[in-house]
CSV table of C-alpha atoms in Angstrom, one decimal:
chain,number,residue,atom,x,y,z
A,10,UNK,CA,-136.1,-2.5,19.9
A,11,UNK,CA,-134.1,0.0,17.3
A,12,UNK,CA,-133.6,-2.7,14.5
A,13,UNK,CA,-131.8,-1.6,11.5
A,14,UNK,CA,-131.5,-4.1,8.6
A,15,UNK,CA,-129.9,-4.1,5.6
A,16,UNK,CA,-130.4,-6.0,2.2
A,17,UNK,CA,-127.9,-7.2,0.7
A,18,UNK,CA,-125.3,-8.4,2.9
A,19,UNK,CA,-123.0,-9.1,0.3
A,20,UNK,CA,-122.9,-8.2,-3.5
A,21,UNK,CA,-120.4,-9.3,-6.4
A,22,UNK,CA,-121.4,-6.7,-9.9
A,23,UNK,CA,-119.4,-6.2,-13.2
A,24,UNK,CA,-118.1,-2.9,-13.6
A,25,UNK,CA,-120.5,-0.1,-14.7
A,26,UNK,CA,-123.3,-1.9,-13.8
A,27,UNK,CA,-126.1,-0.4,-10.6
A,28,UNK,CA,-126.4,-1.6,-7.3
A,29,UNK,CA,-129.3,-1.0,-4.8
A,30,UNK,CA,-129.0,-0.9,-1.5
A,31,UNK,CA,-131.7,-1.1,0.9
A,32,UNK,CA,-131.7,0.0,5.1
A,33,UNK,CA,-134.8,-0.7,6.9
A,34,UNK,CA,-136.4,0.0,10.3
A,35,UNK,CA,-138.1,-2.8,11.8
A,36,UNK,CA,-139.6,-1.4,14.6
A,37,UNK,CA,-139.3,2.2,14.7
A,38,UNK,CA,-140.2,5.0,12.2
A,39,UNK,CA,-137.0,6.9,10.6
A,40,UNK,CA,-137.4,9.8,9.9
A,41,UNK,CA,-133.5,10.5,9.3
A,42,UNK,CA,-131.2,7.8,7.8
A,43,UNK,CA,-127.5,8.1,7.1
A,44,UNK,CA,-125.2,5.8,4.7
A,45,UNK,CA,-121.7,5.4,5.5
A,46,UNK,CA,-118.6,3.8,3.7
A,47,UNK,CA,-115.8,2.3,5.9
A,48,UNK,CA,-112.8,1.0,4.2
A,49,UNK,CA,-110.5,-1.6,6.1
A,50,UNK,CA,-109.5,-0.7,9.6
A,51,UNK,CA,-110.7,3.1,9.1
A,52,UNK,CA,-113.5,4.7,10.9
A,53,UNK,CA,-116.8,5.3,9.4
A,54,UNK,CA,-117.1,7.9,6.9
A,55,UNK,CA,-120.3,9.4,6.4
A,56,UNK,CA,-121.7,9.7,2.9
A,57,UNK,CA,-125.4,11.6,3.0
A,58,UNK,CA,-127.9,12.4,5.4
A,59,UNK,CA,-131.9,11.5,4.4
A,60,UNK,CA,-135.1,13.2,5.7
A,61,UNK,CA,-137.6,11.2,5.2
A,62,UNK,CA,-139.7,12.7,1.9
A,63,UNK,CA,-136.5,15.4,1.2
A,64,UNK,CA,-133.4,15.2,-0.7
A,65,UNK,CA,-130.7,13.7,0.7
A,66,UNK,CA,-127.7,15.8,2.0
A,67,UNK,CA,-124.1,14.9,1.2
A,68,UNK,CA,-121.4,15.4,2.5
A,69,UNK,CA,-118.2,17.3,0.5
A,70,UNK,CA,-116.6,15.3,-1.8
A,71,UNK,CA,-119.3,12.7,-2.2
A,72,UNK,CA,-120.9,12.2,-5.8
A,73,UNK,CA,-124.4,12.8,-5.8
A,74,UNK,CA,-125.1,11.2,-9.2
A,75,UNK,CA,-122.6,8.2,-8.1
A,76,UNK,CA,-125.0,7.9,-5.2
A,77,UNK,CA,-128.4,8.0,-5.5
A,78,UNK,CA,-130.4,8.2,-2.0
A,79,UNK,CA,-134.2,7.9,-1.7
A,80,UNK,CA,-136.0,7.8,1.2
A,81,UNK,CA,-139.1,7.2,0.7
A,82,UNK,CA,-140.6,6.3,3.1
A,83,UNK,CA,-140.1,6.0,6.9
A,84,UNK,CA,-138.9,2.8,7.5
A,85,UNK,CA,-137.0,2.7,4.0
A,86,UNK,CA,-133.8,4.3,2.7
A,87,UNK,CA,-132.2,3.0,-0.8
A,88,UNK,CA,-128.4,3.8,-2.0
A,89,UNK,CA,-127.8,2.9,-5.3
A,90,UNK,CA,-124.1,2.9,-6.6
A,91,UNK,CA,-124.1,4.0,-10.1
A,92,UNK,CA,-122.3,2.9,-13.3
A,93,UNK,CA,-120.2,1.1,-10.2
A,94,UNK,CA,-116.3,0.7,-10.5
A,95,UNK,CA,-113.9,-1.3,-8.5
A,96,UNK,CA,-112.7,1.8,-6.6
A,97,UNK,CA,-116.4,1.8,-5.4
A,98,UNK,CA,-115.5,-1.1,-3.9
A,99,UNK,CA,-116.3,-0.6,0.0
A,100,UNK,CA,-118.2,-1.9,3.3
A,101,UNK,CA,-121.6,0.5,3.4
A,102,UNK,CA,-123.5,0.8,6.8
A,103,UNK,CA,-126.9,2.5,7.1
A,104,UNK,CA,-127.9,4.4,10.3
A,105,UNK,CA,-131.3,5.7,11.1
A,106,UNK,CA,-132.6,8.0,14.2
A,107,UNK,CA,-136.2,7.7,15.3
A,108,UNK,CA,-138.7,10.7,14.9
A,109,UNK,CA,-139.1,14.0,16.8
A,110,UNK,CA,-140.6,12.6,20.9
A,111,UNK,CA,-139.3,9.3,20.3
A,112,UNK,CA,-136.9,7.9,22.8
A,113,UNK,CA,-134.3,7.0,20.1
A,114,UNK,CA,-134.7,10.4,18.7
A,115,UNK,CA,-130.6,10.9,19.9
A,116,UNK,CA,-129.2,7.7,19.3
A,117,UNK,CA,-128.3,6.7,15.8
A,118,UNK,CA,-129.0,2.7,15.8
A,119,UNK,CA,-126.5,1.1,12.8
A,120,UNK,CA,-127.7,-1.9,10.2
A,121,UNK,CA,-125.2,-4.8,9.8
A,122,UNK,CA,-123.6,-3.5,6.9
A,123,UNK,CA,-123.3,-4.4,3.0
A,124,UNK,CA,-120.0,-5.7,1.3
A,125,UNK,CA,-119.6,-4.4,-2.1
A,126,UNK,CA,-117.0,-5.7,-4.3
A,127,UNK,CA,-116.8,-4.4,-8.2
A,128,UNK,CA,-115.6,-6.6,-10.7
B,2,UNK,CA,-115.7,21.9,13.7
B,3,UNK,CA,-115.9,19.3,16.0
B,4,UNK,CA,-113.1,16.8,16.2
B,5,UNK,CA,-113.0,13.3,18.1
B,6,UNK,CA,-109.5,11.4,18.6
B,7,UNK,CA,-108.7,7.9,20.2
B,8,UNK,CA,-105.3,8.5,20.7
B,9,UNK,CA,-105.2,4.2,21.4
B,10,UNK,CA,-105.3,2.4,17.9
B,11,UNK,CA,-104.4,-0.9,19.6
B,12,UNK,CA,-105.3,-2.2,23.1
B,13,UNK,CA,-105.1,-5.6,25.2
B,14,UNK,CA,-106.3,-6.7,28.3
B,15,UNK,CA,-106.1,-9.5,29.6
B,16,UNK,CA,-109.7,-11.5,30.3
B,17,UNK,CA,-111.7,-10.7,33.4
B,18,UNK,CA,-109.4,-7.7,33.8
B,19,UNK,CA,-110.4,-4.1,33.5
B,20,UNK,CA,-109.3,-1.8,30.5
B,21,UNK,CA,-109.7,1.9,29.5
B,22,UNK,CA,-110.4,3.4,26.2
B,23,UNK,CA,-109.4,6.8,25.7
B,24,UNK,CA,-111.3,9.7,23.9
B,25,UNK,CA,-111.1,13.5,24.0
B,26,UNK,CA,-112.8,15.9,21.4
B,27,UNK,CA,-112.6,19.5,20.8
B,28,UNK,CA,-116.2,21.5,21.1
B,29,UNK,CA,-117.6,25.2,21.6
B,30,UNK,CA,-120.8,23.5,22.9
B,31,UNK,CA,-121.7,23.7,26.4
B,32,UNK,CA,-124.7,20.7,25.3
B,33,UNK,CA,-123.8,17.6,23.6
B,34,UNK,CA,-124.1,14.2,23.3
B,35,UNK,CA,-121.0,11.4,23.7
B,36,UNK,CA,-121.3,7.8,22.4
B,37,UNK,CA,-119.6,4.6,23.0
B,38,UNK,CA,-119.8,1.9,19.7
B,39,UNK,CA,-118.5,-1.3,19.5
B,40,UNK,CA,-118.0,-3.1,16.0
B,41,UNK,CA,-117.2,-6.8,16.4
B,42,UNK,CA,-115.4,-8.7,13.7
B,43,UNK,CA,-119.3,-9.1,12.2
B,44,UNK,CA,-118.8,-5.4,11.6
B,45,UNK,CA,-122.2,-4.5,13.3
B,46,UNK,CA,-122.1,-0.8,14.8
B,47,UNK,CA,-123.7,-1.8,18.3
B,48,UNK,CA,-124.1,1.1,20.9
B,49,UNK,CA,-122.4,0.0,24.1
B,50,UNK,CA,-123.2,3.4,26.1
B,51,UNK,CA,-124.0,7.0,25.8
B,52,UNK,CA,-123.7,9.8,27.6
B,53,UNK,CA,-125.7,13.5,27.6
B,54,UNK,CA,-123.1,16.3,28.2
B,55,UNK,CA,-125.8,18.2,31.1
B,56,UNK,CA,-125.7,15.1,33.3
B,57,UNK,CA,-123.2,15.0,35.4
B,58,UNK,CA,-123.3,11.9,36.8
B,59,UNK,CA,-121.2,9.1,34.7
B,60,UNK,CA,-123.6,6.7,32.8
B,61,UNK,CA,-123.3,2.8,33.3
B,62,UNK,CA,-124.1,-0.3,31.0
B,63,UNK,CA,-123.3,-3.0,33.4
B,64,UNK,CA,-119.5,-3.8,33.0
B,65,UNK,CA,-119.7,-0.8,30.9
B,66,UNK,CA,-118.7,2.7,32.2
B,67,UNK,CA,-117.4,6.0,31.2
B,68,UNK,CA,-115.4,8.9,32.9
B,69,UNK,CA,-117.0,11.9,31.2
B,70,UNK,CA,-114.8,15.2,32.3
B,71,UNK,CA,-116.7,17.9,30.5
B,72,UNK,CA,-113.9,20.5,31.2
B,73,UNK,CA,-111.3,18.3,29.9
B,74,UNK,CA,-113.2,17.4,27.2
B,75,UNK,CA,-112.4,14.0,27.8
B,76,UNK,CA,-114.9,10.5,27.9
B,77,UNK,CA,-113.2,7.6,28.4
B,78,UNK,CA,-114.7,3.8,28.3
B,79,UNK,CA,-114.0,1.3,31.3
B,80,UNK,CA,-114.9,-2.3,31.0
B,81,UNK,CA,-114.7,-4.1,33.9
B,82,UNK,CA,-114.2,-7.6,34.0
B,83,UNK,CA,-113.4,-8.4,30.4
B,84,UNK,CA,-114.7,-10.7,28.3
B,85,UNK,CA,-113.7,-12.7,25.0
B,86,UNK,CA,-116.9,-11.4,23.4
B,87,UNK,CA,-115.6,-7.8,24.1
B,88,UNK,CA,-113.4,-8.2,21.3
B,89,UNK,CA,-113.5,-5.4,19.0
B,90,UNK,CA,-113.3,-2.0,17.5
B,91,UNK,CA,-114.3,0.3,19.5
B,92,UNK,CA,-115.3,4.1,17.5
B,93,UNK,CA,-115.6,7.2,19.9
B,94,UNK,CA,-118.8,9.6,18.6
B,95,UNK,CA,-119.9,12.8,19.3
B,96,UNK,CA,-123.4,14.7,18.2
B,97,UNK,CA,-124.4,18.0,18.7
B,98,UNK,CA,-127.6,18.8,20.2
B,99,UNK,CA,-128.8,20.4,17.6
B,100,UNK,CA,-127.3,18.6,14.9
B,101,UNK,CA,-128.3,14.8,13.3
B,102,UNK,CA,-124.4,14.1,12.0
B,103,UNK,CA,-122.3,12.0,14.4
B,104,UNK,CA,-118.5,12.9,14.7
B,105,UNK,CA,-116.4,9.6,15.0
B,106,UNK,CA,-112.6,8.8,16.4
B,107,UNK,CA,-110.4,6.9,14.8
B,108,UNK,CA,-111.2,4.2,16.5
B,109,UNK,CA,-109.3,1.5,19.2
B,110,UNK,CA,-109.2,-2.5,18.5
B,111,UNK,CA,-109.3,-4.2,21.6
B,112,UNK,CA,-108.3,-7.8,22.1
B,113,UNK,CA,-108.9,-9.9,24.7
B,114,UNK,CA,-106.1,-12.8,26.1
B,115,UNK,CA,-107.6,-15.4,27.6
């Protein structure tokens, strides 16, 4: 159980074009999701926090317009890099929590991560 | 704010041996939650054990177990009889009760000598 996916698992875009990113829960409902960035050998670094139907939170020094999050729905959270540059250039990892009485409602269960590299 | 340090960036072990991560963190909170992950060279965050701060007792994942000293603020990792496949990073995390965010360490890369 607790199955996070994520889609793509690689992606290659010219500079200042969009890129969508989607995180999934197979088997559970999310009502919270979290994107991360993680650059070579270096912890995670969380980027936003998603209620499910809300706006997503993010955290200081984070671009909102740069990174667009929608959660619409509770097994679906999209990150969309915006006008991407090569600096955006990164490993992005979704993380979702299961709803209020569930027994993952503690544990954040990670997806298998999307390579982005900007041309 | 909380804060979560691995003071170990490197460790080896030698296979079917035991090895020791290290983690402390800093806190105010008498009720929190501790986490062990493990991200292989796939780069797949995979929960290897966690640990609620109002349980005493020390959780276990078969070869997997921590040393959680609440006063010393300190939950370390033991594997026991390593394996190749236990290759990794390994990231430190705390979570508040109350809160959703998790608060990583710097993480530790463990390799394994056969």
């Amino acid at each position: 159980g607790a199955v996070v996916s994520q889609h793509p698992s690689r992606v290659i875009c010219k500079s200042g074009t969009s890129v969508k990113i989607e995180c999934r829960s197979l088997d559970f409902q999310a009502t919270t999701m979290f994107w991360y960035r993680q650059f070579p050998k270096k912890s995670l670094m969380l980027m936003a926090t998603s209620n499910e139907g809300s706006k997503a939170t993010y955290e200081q020094g984070v671009e909102k317009d740069k990174f667009l999050i929608n959660h619409a729905s509770l097994t679906l959270s999209t990150l969309t890099v915006t006008s991407a540059h090569p600096e955006d250039s990164s490993f992005y990892i979704c993380s979702a929590t299961e709803g209020a009485g569930g027994p993952s409602t503690d544990t954040q269960y990670f997806g298998p991560g999307t390579r982005l590299t900007v041309l | 704010a909380q804060t979560v340090t691995q003071s170990q960036p490197e460790m080896s072990v030698q296979e079917a041996e035991t090895v020791t991560l290290s983690c402390t963190y800093d806190t105010s909170e008498s009720d929190y939650y501790l986490f062990w992950y493990k991200q292989p060279p796939s780069r797949q965050m995979i929960l290897v054990i966690r640990q609620e701060a109002y349980k005493q007792q020390n959780a276990t994942e078969n070869r997997f177990s921590v040393n959680f000293q609440k006063a010393a603020k300190s939950f370390s990792l033991k594997i026991s009889d390593s394996q190749l496949g236990d290759a990794a990073m390994y990231f430190c995390a705390y979570r508040s009760k109350g809160a959703q965010k998790l608060v990583f360490g710097q993480g530790t890369r463990l390799t394994i000598n056969p």
